[in-house]
Coordinates of C-alpha atoms and ligand atoms in Angstrom, one line a residue:
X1 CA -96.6 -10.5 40.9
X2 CA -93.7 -11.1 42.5
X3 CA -91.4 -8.2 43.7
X4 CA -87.7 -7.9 43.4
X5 CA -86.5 -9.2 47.7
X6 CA -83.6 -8.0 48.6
X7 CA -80.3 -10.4 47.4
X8 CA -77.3 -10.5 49.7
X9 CA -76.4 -14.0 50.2
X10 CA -75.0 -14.4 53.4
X11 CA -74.7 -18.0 54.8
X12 CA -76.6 -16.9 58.5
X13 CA -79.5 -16.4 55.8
X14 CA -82.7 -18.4 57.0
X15 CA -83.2 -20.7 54.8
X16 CA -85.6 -22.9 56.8
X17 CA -89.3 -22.7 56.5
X18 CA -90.6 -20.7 59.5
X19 CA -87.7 -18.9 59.8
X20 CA -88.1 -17.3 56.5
X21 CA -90.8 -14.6 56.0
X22 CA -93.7 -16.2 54.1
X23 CA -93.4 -13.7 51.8
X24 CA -90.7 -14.8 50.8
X25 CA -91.2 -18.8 51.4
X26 CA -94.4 -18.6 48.9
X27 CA -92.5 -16.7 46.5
X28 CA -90.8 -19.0 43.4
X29 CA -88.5 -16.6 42.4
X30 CA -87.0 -16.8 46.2
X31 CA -87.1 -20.3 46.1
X32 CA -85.2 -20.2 43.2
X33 CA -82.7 -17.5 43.8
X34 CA -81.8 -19.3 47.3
X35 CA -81.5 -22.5 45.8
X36 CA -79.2 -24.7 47.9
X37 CA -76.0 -24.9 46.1
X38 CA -72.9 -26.1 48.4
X39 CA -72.0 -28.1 51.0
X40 CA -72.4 -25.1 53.1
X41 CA -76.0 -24.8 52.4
X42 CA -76.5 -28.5 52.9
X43 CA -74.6 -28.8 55.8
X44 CA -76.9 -26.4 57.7
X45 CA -80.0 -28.5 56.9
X46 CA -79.2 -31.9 57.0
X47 CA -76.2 -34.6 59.0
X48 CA -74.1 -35.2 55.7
X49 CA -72.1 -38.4 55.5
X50 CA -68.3 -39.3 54.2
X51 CA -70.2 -40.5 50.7
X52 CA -72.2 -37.1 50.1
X53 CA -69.9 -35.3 50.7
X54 CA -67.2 -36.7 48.0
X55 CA -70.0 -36.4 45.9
X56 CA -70.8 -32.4 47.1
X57 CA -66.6 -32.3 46.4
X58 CA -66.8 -33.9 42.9
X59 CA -70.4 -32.3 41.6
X60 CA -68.8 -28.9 40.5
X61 CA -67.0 -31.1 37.2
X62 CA -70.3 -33.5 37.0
X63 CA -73.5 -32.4 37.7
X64 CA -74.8 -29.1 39.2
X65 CA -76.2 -29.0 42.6
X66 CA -79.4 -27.4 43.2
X67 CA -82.2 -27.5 45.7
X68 CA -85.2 -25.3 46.4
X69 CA -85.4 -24.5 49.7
X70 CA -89.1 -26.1 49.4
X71 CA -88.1 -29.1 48.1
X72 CA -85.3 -29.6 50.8
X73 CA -87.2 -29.1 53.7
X74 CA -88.5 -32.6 52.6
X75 CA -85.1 -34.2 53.7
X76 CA -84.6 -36.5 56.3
X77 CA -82.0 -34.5 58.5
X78 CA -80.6 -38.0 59.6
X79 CA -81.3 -40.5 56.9
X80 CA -79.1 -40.5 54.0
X81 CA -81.6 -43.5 52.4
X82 CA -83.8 -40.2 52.7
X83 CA -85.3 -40.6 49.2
X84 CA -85.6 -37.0 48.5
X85 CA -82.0 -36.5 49.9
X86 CA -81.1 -39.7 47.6
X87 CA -82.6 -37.6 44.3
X88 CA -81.1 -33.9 44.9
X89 CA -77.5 -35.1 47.2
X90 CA -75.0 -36.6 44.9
X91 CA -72.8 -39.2 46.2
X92 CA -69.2 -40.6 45.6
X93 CA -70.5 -43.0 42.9
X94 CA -72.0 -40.6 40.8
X95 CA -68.3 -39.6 39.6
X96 CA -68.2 -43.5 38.3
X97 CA -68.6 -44.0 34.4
X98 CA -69.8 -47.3 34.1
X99 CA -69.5 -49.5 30.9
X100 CA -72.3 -48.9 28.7
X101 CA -73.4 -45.1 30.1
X102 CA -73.4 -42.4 27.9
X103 CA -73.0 -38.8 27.9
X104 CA -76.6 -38.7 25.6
X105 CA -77.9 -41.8 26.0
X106 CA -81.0 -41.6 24.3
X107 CA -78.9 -40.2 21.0
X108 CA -80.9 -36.8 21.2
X109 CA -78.3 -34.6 19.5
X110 CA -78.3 -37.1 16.3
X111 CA -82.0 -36.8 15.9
X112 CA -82.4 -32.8 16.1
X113 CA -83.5 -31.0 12.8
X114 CA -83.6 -27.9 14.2
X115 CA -81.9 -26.0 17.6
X116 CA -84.1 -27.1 20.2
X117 CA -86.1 -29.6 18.5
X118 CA -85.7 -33.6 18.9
X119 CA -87.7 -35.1 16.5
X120 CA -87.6 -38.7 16.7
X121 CA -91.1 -40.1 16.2
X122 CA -93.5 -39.3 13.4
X123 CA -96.2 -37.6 15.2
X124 CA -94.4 -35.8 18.2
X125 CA -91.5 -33.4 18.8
X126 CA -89.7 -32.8 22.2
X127 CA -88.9 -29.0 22.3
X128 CA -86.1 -28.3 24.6
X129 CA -86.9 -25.2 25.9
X130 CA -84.4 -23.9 28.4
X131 CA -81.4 -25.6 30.1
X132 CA -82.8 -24.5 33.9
X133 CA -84.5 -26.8 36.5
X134 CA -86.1 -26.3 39.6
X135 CA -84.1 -28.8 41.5
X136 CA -81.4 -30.9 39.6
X137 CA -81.9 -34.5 40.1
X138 CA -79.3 -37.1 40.1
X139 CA -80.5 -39.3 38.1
X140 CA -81.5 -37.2 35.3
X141 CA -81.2 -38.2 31.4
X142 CA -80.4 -35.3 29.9
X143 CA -78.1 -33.6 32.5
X144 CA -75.3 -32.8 29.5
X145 CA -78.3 -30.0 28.5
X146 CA -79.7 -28.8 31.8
X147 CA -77.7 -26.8 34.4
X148 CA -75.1 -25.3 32.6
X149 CA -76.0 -21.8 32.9
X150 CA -79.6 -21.0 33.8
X151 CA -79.6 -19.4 30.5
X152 CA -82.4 -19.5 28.3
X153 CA -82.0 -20.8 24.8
X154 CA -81.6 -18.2 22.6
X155 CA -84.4 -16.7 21.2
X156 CA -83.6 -16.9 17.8
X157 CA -83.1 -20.6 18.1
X158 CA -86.5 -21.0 19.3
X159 CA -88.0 -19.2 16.6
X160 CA -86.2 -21.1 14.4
X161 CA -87.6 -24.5 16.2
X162 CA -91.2 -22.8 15.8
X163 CA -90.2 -22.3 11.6
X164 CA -89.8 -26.0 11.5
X165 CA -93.1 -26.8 13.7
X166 CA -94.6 -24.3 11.0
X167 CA -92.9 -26.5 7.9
X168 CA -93.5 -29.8 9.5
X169 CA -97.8 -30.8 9.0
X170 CA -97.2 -34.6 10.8
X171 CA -96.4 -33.2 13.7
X172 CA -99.6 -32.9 15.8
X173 CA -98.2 -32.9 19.6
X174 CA -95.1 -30.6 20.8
X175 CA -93.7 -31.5 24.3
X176 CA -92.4 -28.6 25.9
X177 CA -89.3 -29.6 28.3
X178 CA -86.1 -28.7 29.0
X179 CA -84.8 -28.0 31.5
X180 CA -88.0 -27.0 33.3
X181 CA -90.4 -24.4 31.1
X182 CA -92.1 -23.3 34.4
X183 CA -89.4 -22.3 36.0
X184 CA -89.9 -19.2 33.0
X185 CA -91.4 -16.0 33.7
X186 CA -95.3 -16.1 32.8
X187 CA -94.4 -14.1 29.9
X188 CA -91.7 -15.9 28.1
X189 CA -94.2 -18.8 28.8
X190 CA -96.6 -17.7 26.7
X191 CA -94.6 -16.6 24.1
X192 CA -93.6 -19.6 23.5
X193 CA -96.8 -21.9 24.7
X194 CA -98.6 -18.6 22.1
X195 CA -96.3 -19.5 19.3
X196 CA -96.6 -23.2 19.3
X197 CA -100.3 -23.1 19.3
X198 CA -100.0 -20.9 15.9
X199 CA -99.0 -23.6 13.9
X200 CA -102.2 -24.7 12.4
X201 CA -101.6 -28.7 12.1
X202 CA -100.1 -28.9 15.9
X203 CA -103.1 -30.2 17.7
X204 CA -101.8 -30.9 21.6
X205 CA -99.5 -29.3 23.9
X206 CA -97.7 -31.0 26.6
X207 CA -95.7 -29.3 29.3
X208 CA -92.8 -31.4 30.8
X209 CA -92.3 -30.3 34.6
X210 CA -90.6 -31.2 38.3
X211 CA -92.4 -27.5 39.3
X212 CA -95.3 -29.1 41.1
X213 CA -93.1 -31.5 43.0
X214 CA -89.7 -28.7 43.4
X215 CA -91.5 -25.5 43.6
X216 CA -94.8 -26.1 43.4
X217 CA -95.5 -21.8 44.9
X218 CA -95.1 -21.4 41.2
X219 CA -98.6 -22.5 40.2
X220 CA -100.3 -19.7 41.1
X221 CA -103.5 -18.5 39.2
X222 CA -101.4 -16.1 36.9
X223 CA -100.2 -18.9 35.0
X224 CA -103.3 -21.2 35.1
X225 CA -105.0 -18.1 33.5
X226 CA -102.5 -18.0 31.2
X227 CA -102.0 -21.9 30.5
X228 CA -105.8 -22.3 30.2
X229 CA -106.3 -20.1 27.2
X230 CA -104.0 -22.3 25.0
X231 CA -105.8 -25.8 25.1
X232 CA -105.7 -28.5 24.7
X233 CA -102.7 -28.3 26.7
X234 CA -102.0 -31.3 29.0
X235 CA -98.8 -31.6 31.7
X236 CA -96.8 -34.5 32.6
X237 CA -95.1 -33.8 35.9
X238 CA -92.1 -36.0 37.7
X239 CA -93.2 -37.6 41.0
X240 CA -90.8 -40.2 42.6
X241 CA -92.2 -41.1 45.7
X242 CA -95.0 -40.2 48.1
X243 CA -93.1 -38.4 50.5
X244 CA -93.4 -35.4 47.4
X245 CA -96.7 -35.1 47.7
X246 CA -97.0 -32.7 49.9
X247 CA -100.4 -30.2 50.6
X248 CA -98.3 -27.7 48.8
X249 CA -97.5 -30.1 46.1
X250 CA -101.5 -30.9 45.9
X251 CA -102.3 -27.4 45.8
X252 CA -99.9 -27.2 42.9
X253 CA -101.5 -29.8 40.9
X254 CA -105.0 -29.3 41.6
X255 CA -104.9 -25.5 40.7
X256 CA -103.5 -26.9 37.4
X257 CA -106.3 -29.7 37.0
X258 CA -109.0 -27.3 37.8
X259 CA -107.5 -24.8 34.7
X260 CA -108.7 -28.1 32.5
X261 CA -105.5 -29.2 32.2
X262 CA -105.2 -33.1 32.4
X263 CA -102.0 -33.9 34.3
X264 CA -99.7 -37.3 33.9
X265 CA -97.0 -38.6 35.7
X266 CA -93.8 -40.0 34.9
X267 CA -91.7 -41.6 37.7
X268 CA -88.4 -43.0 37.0
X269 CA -87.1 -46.5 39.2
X270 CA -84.5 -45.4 41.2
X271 CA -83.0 -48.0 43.1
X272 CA -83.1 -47.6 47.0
X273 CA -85.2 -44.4 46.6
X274 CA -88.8 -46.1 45.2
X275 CA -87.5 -49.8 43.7
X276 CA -90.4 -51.1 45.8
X277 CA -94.2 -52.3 45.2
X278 CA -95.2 -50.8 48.4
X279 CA -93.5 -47.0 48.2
X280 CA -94.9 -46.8 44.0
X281 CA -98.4 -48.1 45.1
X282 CA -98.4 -45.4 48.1
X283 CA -97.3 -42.9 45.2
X284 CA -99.6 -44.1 42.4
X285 CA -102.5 -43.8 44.7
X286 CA -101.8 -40.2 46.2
X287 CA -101.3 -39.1 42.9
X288 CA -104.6 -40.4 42.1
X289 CA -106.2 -38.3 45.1
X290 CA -105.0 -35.3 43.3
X291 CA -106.1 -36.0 39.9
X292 CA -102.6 -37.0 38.6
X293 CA -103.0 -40.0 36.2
X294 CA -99.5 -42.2 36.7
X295 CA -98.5 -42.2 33.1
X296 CA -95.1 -43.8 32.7
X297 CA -92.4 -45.4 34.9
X298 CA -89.3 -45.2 33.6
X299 CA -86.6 -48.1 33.5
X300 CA -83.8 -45.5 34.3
X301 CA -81.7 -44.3 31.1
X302 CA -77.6 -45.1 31.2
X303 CA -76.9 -41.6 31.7
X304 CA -73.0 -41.4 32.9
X305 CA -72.9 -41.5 36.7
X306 CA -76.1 -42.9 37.3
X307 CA -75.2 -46.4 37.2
X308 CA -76.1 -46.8 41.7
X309 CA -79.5 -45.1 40.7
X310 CA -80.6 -48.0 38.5
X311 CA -82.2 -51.0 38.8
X312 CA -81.8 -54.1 37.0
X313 CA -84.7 -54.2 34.1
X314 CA -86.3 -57.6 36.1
X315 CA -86.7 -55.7 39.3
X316 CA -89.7 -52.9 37.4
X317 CA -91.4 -55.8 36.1
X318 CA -91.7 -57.8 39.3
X319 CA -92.9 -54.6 40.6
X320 CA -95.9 -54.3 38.1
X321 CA -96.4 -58.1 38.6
X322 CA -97.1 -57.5 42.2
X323 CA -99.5 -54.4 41.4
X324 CA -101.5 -55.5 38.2
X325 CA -104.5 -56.9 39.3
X326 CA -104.6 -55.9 43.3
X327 CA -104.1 -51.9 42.8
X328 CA -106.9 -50.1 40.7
X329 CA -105.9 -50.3 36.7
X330 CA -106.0 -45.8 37.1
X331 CA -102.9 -46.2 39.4
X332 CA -100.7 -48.3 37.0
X333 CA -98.4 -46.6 34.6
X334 CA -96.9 -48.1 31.6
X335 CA -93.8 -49.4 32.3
X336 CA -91.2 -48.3 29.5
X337 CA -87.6 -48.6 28.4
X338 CA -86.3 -45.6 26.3
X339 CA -84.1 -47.7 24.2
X340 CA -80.2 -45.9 24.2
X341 CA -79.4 -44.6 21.1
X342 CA -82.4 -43.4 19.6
X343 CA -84.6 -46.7 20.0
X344 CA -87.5 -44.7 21.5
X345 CA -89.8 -46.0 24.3
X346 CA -90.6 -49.6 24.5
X347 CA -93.1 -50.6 26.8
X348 CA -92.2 -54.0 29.0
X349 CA -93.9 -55.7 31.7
X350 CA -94.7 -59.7 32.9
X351 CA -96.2 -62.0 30.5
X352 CA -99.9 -63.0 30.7
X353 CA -100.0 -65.2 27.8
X354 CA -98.5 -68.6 28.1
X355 CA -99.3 -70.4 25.0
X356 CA -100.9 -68.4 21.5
X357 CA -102.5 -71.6 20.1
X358 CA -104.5 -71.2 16.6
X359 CA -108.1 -71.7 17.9
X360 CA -107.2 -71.3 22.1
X361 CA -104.6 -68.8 24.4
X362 CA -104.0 -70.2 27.3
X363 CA -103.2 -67.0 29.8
X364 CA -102.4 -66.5 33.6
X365 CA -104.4 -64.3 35.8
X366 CA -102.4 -61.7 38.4
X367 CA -103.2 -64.8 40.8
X368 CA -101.7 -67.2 39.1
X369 CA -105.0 -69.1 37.8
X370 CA -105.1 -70.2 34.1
X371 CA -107.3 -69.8 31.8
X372 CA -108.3 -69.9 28.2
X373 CA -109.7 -67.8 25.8
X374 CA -111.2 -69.2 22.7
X375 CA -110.5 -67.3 19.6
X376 CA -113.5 -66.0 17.0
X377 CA -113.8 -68.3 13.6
X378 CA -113.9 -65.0 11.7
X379 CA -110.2 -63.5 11.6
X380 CA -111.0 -60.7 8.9
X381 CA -110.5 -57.1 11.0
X382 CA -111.4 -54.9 7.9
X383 CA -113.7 -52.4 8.9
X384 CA -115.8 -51.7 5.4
X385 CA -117.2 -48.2 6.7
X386 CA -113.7 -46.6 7.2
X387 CA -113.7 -46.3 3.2
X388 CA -116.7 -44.0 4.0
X389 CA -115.6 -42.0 7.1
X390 CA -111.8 -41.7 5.4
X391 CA -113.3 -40.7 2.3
X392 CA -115.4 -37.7 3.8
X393 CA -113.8 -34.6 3.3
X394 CA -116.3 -32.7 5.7
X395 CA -114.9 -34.8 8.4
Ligands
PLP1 C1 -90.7 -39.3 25.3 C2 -90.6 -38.6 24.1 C3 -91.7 -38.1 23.4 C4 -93.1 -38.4 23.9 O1 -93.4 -39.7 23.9 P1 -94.8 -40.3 24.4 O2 -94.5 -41.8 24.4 O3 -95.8 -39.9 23.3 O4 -95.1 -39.7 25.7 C5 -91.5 -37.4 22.2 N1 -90.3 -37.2 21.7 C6 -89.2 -37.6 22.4 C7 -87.9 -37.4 21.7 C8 -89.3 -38.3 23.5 O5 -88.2 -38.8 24.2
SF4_2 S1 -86.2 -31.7 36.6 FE1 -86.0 -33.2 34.9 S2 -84.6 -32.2 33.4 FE2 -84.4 -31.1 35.4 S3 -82.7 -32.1 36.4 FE3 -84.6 -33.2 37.1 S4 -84.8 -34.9 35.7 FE4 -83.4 -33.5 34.7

């Protein structure tokens, strides 16, 4: 696959697209080898102002930098609102701990029964597979895990996640995340993607991944091959606005849809960057065009230093007021809060139903119009063949 290239880092290295070999431009592991680390490599590709760069000067203690050189020739060279500049260039405010952020705010580490493992509902595990990303993100939720090292969780620690998959029959569906698991080599992949499908009760697979949208050269047919042979295995990628989805980032996806794999999306409100019905309708509808079903946006998590990212809770559901109804139902995520500390996901959105009377509701339409909808007189829901169907063990 791809061959060792040549490493001396110099900063007169090209790191703009034409002026790199396309050798190298289409290979991952150069994308992620030149990643864009410093203000030096910023500077050279984009007009920085005073705010980025105290937050460039206060990232090393926070947050790692890191930005494919794919995914950065998206910037804007001379628009810091640039929302792909907004996600990847921290700011001054991002060194700001606001009241109520936390350091783990969804209160992972308390629910983890096993290294790597966060077990928090009763039919699904999140398995935290290595601390790397393609890009780091500003806004991101677990950023006390991912970018410490680029290392790899130990491999003893995922075997001992896979011993509790193995001891543990309710769980049926392992999500694979990190960190980003395709930014591993093919190999390690399917170790691990192997090992999981071994336990007997596990029945899906989902793949957590910014690839398509960050380095999207790494979906090439290798790992489709590879992915394909392990299904039902489903991925849930990380678009944020329209301006990601690029022919490369297509490419990406469709290669993945056309190995059978069903893809989902799950965008996170940033305020500024997509806090708009316009931009997320542009999104959910490219995303549609290349098979990507929007899946879930997410009311941003209190994650320390990501307080000027967020948007008040009001502002997502005026947004899904203003697209339920007009924009096609396969466009419209779910609209979720991941409550801090361990709450889980709660879905929220606006409020069709304006009185629950006993015989009558009286609901709005997305246009405002009332109407009514008169309840059956029976109210008993039993279904008297489930004793049957339950009761088959040749089911
Ligand atoms: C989000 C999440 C899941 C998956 O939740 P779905 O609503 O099924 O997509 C599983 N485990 C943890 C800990 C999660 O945060
Ligand atoms: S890709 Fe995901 S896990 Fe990685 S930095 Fe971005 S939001 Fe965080």
């Amino acid at each position: 696959m791809s061959s060792p290239l040549p490493i001396a880092r110099s900063p007169v290295e090209p790191l703009l697209r034409g002026e790199v070999p396309d050798a190298h431009w289409n290979d991952w592991r150069w994308q992620l080898r030149r990643r864009l680390t410093s203000l030096a490599d910023l500077e050279r590709l984009v007009r920085l102002t005073d705010d980025e760069r105290a937050g460039i000067a206060a990232a090393p203690g926070l947050f790692r930098i890191g930005i494919t050189p794919y995914y950065a020739s998206l910037m804007d060279r001379d628009h810091a609102s640039c929302p792909v500049r907004m996600q990847v260039i921290p700011v001054a405010a991002e060194a700001r701990v606001s009241d109520g952020e936390r350091v783990d705010p969804l209160g992972e580490d308390a629910l983890s029964p096993a290294p790597a493992i966060v077990h928090r509902y009763p039919d699904r595990v999140l398995l935290l597979a290595l601390d790397r990303c393609a890009v780091y993100c500003r806004h991101c939720n677990r950023r006390r895990l991912v970018g410490q090292d680029d290392g790899v969780i130990p491999k003893q620690d995922l075997e001992r996640a896979i011993e509790y998959l193995h001891r543990t029959p309710a769980v049926k569906d392992v999500l694979i995340s990190g960190g980003d698991p395709l930014t591993l080599s093919t190999e390690k992949l399917e170790w691990l993607v192997s090992s999981v499908r071994a336990v007997p009760h596990v029945e899906i697979i989902r793949l957590g991944t910014r690839v398509p949208v960050a380095l999207p050269m790494r979906i090439d047919d290798q790992l489709c091959a590879m992915l394909r042979r392990y299904h039902p295995l489903y991925v849930n990628t990380h678009f944020n606005h329209p301006k990601e989805v690029t022919p490369e980032a297509r490419a990406a996806c469709e290669r993945l849809v056309d190995a059978g794999i069903p893809m989902g999306n799950q965008s996170v409100l940033l305020r500024g960057v997509n806090s708009s019905a316009r931009i997320l309708e542009e999104l959910f509808r490219a995303l549609l065009r290349v098979r990507v079903r929007p899946y879930y946006l997410f009311q941003g998590d209190p994650a320390q230093g990501t307080d000027h990212l967020r948007t008040p809770v009001g502002a997502g559901v005026e947004i899904m007021e203003q697209l339920q109804g007009r924009v096609t139902g396969m466009a419209l995520p779910r609209l979720v809060i991941d409550a801090p500390g361990g709450g889980g996901k709660l879905p929220i959105g606006p409020n069709y139903v304006l009185a629950w009377g006993v015989d009558r509701l009286k609901l709005r339409n997305y246009e405002g119009r009332v109407v009514e909808y008169p309840e059956p007189a029976e109210r008993d829901c039993a279904c008297p063949y489930d004793a049957v169907w339950l009761g088959d063990d040749r089911r």
